[in-house]
PDB file of C-alpha atoms and ligand atoms in Angstrom:
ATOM      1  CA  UNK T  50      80.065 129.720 153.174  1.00 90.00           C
ATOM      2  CA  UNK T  51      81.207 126.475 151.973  1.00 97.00           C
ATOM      3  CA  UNK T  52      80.230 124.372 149.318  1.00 98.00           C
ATOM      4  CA  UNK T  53      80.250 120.589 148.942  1.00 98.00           C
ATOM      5  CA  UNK T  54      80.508 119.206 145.509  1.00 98.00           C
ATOM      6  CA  UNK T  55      80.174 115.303 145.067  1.00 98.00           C
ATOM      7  CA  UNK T  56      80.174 113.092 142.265  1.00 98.00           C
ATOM      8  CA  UNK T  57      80.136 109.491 142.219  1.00 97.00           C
ATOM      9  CA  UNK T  58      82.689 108.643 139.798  1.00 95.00           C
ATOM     10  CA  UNK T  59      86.261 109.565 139.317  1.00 93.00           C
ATOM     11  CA  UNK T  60      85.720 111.478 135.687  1.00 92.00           C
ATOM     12  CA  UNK T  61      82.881 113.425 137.565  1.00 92.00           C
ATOM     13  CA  UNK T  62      85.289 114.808 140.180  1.00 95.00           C
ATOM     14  CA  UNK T  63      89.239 114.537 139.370  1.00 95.00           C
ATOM     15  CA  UNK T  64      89.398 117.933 136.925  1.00 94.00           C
ATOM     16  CA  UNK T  65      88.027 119.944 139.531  1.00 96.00           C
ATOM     17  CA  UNK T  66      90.318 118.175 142.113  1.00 97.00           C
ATOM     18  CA  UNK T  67      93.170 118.929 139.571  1.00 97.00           C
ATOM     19  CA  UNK T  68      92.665 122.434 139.299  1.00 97.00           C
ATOM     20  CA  UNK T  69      91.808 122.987 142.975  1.00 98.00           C
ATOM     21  CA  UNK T  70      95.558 122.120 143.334  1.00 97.00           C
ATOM     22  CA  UNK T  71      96.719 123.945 140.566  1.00 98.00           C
ATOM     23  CA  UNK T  72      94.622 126.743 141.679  1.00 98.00           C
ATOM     24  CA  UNK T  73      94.799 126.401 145.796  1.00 98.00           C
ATOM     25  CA  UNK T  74      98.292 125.688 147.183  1.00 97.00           C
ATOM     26  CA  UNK T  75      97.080 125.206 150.940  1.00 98.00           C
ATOM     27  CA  UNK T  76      94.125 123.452 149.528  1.00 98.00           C
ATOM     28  CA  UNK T  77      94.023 119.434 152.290  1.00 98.00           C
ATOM     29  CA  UNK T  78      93.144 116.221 151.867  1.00 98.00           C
ATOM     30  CA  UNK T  79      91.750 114.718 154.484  1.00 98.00           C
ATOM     31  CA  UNK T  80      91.124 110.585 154.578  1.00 98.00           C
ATOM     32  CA  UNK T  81      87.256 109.996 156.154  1.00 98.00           C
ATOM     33  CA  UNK T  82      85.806 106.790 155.766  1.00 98.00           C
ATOM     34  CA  UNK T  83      87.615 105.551 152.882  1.00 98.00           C
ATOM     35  CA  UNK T  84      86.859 108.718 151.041  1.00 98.00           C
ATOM     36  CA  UNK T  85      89.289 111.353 150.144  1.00 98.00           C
ATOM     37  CA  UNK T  86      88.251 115.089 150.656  1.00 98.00           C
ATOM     38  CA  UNK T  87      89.657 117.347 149.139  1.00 98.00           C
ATOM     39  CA  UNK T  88      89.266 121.315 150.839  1.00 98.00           C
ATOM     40  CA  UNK T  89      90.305 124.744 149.525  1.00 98.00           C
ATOM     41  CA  UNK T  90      89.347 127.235 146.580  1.00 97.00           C
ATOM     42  CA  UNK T  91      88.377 126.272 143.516  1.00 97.00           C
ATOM     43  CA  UNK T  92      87.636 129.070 140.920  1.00 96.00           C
ATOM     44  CA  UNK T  93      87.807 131.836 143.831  1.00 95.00           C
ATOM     45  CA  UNK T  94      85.215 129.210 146.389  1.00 96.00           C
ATOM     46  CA  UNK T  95      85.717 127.780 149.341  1.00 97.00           C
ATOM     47  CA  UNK T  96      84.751 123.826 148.669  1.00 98.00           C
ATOM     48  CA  UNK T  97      85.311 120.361 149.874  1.00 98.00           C
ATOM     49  CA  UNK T  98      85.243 117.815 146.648  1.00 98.00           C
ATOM     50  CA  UNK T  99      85.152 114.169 147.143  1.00 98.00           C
ATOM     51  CA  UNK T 100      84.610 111.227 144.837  1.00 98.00           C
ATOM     52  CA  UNK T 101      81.581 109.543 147.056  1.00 98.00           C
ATOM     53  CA  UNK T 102      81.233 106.488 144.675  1.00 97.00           C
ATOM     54  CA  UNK T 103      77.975 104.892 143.403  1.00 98.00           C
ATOM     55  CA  UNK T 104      75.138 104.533 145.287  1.00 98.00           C
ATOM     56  CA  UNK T 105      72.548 105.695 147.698  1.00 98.00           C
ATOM     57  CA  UNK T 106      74.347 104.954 150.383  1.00 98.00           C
ATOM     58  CA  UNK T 107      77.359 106.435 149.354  1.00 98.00           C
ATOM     59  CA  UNK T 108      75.731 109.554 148.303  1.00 98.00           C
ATOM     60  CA  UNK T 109      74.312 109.627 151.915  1.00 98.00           C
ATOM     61  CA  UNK T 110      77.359 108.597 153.941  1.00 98.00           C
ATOM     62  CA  UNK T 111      79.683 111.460 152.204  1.00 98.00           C
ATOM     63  CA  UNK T 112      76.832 114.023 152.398  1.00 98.00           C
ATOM     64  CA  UNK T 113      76.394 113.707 156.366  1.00 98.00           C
ATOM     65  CA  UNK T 114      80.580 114.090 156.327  1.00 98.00           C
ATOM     66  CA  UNK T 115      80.766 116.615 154.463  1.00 98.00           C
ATOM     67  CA  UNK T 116      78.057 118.309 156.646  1.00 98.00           C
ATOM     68  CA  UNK T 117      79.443 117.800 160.033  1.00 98.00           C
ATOM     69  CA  UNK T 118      83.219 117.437 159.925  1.00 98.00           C
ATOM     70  CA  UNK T 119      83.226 119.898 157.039  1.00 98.00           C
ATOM     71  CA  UNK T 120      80.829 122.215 157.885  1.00 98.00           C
ATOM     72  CA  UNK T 121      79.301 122.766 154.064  1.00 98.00           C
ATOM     73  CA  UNK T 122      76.394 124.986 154.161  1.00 98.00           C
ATOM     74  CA  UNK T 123      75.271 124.510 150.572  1.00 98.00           C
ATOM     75  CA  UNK T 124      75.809 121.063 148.342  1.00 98.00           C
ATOM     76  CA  UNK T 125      75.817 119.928 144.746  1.00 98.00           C
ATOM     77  CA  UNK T 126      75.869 116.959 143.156  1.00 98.00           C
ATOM     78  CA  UNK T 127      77.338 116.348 139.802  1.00 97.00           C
ATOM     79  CA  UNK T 128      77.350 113.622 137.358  1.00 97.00           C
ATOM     80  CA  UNK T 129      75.434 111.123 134.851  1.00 96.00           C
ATOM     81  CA  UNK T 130      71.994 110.496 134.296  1.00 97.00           C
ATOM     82  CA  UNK T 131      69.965 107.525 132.417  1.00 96.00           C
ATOM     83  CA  UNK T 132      67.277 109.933 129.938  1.00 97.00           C
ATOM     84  CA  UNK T 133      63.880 108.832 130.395  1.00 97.00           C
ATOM     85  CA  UNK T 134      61.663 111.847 129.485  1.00 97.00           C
ATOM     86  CA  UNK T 135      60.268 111.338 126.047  1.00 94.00           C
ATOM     87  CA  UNK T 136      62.934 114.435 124.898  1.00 95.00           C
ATOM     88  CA  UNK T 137      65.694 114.123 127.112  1.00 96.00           C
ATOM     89  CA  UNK T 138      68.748 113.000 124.922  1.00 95.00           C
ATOM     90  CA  UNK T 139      72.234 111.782 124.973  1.00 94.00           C
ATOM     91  CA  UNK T 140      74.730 114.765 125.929  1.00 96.00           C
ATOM     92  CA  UNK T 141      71.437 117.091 127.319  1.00 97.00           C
ATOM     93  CA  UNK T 142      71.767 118.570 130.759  1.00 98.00           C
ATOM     94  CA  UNK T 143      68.961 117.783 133.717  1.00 98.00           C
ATOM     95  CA  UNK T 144      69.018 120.389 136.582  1.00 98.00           C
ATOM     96  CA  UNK T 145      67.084 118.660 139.260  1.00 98.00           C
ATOM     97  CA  UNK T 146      63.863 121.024 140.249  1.00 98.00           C
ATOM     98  CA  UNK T 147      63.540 118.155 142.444  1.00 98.00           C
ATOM     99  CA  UNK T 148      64.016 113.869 143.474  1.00 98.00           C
ATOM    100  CA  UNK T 149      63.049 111.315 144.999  1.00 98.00           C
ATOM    101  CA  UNK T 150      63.825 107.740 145.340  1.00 98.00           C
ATOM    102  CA  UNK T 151      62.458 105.177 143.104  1.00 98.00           C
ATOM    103  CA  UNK T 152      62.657 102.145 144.436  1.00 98.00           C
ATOM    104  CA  UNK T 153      62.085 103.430 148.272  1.00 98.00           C
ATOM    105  CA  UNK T 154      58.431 101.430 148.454  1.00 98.00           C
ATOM    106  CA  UNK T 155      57.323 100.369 152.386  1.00 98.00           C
ATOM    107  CA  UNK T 156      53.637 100.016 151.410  1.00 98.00           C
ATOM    108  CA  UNK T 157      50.808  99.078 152.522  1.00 98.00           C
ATOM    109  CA  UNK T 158      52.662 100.687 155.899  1.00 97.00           C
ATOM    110  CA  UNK T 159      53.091 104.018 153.712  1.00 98.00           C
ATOM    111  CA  UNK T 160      52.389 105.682 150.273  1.00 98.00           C
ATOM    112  CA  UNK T 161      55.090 104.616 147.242  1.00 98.00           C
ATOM    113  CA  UNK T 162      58.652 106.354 147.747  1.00 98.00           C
ATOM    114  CA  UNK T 163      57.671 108.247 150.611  1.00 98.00           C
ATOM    115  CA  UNK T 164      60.831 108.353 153.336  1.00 98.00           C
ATOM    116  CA  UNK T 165      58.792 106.697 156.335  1.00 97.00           C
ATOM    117  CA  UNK T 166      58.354 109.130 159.229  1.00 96.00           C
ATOM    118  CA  UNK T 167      59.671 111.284 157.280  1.00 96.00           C
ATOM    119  CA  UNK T 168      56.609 112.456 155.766  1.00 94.00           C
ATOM    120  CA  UNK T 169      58.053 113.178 152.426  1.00 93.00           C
ATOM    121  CA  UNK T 170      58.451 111.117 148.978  1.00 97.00           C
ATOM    122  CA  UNK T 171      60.438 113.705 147.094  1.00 97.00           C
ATOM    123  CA  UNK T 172      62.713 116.935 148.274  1.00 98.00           C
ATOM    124  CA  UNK T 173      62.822 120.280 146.513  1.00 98.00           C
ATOM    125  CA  UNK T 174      66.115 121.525 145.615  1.00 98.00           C
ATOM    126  CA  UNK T 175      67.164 124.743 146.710  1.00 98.00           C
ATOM    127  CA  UNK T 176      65.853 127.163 144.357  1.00 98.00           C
ATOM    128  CA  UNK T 177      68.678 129.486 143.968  1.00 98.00           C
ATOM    129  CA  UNK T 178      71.114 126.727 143.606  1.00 98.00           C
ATOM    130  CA  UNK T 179      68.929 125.647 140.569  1.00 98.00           C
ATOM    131  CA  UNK T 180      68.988 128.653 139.185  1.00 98.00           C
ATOM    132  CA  UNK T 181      72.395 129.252 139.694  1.00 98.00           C
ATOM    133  CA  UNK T 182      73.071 125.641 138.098  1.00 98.00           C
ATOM    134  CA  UNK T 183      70.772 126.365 134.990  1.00 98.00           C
ATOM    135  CA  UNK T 184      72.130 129.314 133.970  1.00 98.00           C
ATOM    136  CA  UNK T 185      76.031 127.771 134.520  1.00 98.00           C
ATOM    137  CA  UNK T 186      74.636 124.649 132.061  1.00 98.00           C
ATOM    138  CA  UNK T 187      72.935 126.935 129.677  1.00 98.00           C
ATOM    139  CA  UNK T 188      76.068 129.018 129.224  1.00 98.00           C
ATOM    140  CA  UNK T 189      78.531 125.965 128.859  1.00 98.00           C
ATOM    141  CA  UNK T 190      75.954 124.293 126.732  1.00 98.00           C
ATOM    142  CA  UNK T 191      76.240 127.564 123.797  1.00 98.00           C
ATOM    143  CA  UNK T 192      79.502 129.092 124.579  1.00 97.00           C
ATOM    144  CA  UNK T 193      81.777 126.353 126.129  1.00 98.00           C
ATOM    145  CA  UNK T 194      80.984 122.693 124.567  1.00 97.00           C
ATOM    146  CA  UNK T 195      82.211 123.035 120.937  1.00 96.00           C
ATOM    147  CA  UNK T 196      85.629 123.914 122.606  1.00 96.00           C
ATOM    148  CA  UNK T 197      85.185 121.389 125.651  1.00 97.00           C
ATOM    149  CA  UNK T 198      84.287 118.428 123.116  1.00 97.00           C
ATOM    150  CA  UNK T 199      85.672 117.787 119.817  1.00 96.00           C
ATOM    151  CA  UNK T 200      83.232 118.015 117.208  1.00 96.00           C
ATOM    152  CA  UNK T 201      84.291 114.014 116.710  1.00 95.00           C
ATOM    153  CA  UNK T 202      83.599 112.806 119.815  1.00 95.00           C
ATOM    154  CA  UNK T 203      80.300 115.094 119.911  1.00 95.00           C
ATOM    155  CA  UNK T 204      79.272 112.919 116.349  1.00 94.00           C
ATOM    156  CA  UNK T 205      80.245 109.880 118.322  1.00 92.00           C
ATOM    157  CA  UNK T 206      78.153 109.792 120.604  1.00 92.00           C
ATOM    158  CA  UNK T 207      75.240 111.629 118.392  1.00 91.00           C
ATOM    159  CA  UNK T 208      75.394 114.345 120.775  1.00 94.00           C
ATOM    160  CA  UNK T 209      74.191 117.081 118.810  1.00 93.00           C
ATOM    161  CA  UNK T 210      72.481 120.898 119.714  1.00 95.00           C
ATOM    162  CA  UNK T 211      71.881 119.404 123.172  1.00 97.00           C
ATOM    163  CA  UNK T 212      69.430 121.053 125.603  1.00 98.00           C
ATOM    164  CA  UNK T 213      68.539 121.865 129.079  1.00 98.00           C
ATOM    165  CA  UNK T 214      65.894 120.479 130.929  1.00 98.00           C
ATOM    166  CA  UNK T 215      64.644 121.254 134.575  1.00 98.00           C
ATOM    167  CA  UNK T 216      61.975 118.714 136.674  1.00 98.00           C
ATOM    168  CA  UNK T 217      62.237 115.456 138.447  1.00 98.00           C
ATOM    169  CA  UNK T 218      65.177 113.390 138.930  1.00 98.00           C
ATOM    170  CA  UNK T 219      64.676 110.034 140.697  1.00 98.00           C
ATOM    171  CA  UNK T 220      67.441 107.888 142.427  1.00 98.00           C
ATOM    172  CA  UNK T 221      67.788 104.080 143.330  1.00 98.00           C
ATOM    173  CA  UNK T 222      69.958 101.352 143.772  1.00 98.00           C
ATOM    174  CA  UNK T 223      69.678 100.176 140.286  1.00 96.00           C
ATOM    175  CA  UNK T 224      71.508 101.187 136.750  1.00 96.00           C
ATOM    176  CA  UNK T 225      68.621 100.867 134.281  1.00 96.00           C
ATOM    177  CA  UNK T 226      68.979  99.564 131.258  1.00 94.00           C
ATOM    178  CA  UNK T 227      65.532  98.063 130.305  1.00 95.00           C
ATOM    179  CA  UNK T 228      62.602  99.894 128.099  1.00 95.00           C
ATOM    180  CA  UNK T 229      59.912  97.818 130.203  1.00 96.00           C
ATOM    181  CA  UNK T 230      61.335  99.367 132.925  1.00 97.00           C
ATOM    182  CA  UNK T 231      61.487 103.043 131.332  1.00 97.00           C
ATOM    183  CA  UNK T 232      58.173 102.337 130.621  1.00 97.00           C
ATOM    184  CA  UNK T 233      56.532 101.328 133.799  1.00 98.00           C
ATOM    185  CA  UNK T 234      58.584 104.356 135.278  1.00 98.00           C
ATOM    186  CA  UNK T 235      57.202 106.707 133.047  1.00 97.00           C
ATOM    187  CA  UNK T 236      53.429 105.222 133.866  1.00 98.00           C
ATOM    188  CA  UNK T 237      54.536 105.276 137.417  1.00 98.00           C
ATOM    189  CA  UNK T 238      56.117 108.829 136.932  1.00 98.00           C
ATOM    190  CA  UNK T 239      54.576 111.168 134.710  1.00 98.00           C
ATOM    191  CA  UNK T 240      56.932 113.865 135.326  1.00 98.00           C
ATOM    192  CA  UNK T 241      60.126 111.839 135.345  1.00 98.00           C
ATOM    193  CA  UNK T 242      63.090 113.280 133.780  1.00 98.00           C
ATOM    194  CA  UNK T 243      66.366 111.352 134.344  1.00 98.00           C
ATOM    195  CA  UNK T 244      66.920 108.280 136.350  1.00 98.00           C
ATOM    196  CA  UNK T 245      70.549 108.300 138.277  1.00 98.00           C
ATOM    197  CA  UNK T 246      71.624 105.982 141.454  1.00 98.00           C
ATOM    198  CA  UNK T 247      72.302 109.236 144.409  1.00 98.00           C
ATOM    199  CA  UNK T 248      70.815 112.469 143.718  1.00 98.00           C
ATOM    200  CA  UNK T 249      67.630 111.911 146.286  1.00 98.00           C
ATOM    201  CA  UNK T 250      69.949 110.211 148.938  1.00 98.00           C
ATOM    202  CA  UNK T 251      71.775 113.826 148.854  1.00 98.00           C
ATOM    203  CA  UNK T 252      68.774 115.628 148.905  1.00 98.00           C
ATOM    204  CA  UNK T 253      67.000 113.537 152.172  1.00 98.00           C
ATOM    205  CA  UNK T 254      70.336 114.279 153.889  1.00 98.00           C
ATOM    206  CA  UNK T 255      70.092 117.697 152.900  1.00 98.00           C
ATOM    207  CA  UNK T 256      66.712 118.070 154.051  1.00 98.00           C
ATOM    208  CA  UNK T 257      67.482 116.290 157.963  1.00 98.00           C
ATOM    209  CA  UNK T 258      70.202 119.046 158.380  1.00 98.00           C
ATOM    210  CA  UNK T 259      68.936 121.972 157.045  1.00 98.00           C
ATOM    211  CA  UNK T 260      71.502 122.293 154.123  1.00 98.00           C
ATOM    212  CA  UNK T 261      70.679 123.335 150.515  1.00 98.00           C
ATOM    213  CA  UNK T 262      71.668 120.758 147.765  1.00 98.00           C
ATOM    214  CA  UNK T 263      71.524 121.487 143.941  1.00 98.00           C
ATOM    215  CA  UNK T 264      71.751 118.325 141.510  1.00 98.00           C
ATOM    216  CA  UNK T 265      72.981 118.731 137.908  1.00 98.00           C
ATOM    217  CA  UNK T 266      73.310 115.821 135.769  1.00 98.00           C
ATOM    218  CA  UNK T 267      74.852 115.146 131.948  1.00 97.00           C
ATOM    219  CA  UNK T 268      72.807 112.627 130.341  1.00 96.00           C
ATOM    220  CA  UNK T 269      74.714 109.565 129.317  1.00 94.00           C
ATOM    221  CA  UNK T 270      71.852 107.075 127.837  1.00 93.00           C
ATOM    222  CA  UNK T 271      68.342 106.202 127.170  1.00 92.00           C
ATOM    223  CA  UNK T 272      68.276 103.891 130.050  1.00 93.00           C
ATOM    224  CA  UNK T 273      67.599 101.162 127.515  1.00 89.00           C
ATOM    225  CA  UNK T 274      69.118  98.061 126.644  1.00 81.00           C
ATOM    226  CA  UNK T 275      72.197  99.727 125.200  1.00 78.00           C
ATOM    227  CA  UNK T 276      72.656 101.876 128.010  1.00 72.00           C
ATOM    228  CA  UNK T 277      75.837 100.133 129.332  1.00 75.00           C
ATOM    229  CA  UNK T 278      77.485 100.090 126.228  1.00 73.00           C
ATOM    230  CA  UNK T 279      79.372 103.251 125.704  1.00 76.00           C
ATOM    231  CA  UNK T 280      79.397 104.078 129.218  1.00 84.00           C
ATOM    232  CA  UNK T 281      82.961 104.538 130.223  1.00 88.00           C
ATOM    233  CA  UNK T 282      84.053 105.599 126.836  1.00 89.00           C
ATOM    234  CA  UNK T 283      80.895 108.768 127.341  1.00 92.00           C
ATOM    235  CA  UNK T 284      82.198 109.210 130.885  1.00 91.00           C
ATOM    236  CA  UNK T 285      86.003 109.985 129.836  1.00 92.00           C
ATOM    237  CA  UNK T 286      85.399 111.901 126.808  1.00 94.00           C
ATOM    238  CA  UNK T 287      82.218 113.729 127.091  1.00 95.00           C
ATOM    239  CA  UNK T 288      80.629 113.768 130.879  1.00 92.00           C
ATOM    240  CA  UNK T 289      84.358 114.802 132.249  1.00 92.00           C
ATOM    241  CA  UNK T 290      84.260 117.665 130.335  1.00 96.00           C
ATOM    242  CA  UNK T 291      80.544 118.830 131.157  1.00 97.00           C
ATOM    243  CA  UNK T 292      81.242 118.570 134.934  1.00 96.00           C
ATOM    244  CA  UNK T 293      84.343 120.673 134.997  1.00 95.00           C
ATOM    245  CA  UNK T 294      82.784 123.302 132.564  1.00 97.00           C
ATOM    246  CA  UNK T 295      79.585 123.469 134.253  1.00 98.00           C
ATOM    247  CA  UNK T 296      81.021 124.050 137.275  1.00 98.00           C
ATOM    248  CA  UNK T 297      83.285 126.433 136.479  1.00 97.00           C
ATOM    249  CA  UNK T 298      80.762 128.881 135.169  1.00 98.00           C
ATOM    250  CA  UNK T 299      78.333 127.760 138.659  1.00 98.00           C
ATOM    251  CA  UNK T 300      81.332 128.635 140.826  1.00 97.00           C
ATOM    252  CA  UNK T 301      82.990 131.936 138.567  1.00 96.00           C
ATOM    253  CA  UNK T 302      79.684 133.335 138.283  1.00 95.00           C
ATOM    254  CA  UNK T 303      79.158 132.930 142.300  1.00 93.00           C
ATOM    255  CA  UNK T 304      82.898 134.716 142.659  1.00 90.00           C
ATOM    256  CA  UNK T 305      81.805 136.878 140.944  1.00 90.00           C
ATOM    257  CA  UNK T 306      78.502 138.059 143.050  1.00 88.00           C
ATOM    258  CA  UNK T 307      80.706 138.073 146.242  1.00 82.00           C
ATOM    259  CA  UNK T 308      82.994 140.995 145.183  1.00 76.00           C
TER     260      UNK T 308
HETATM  261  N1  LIG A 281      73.392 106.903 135.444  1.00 89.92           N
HETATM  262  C1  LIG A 281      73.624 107.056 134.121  1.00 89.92           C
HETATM  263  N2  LIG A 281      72.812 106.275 133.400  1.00 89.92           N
HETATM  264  C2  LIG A 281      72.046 105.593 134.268  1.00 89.92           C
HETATM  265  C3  LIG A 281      71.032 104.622 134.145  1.00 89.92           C
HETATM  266  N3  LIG A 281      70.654 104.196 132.940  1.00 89.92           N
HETATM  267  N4  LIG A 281      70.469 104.131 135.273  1.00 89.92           N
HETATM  268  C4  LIG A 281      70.874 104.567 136.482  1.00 89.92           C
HETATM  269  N5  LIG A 281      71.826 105.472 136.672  1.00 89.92           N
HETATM  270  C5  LIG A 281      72.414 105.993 135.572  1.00 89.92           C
END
């Protein structure tokens, strides 16, 4: 069993590609479509990481790769997420319970985001994956953060007792940064929890091959007008640090089942 992890930006990804090569000294790189993948164990898993950069189509492009020249038989996505649920705040964690894509619209020929002949608007994630992804957040979120980010930065970015949230995640071509457009999503989207720009391009892939994806997501912004503004600085100092924590507890605790 191998897992694909993807995240589309370097913060997201490069501590777990460092310690896969601290950790893994036959762990490859292999050069695919101007993507580097990176195979071997990472916190006693077999895994293929790769930086897939933003975008739906670069979320779908590097999942079908890592499917069939990798072989993965599970997948999880990891990054940032825009917070549009009326609770969801800066430095909370969204586990996707599932996605779909936003802006995907071919009516009158068929209903609003549904993938045409596809016969679907949004994908389920794989249950145990979301479990297994919830309880690896929850634990980072109480036992790991006030180590993983200084209580500075935390008051920084007025990250404070964040929380966990599980529901709807929804994907599109588009970094959102507009409270009419929160708005009419929320209208559009009751259940909407987190707006992000690959998660349901991973999960339609997913769902043509058979493969189980999970999608966990550190929320970075309100999706408002200010939503670009501390963006890179949030990405460095706090997301980074989320990723690699949450997915050390995801992929210790699954060592730890295997024994
Ligand atoms: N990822 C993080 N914040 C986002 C936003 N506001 N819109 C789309 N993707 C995002």
């Amino acid at each position: 069993m191998t897992l694909g992890i993807l995240a589309a930006m370097h913060d997201e990804v490069d501590d777990l590609i460092a310690a896969m090569r601290h950790q893994d000294a036959r762990a490859t790189v292999r050069r695919i479509g101007m993507r580097d993948y990176y195979a071997g164990e990472l916190y006693g898993q077999p895994c293929v990481l790769v930086l897939a950069r933003i975008g739906k189509v670069a979320a779908a492009a590097t999942t079908v790769t890592l499917i069939r020249e990798f072989g993965v038989t599970e997948i999880v996505f990891t990054g940032l997420a825009g917070g549009v649920g009326a609770d969801v705040r800066v430095g909370d964690v969204v586990v996707a319970g599932s996605s779909l894509q936003h802006d995907l619209d071919a009516r009158p020929l068929f209903p609003r985001h549904e993938v045409p002949l596809l016969g679907h608007a949004d994908f389920a994630a794989d249950p145990e994956l979301t479990e297994a992804l919830h309880r690896a957040s929850d634990r980072f979120l109480s036992q790991d953060l006030e180590r993983a980010v200084p209580a500075q930065v935390r008051h920084r970015f007025a990250v404070d007792a964040p929380r966990l949230h599980q529901g709807l995640i929804a994907s599109g071509d588009q970094f959102i940064n507009a409270p009419m457009t929160v708005a009419e999503l929320r209208e559009r989207l009751p259940q909407l929890l987190a707006v992000e720009m690959e998660g349901a391009a991973v999960a339609q892939v997913c769902h043509e091959y058979g493969v189980p994806y999970g999608l966990v997501r550190t929320v970075s912004d309100r999706a408002d007008d200010t939503a670009h503004v501390d963006f890179p600085a949030f990405l460095a100092e706090v997301a980074s640090r989320y990723s690699e924590g949450i997915l050390r507890r995801f992929l210790e605790d699954r060592a730890r089942q295997s024994r």
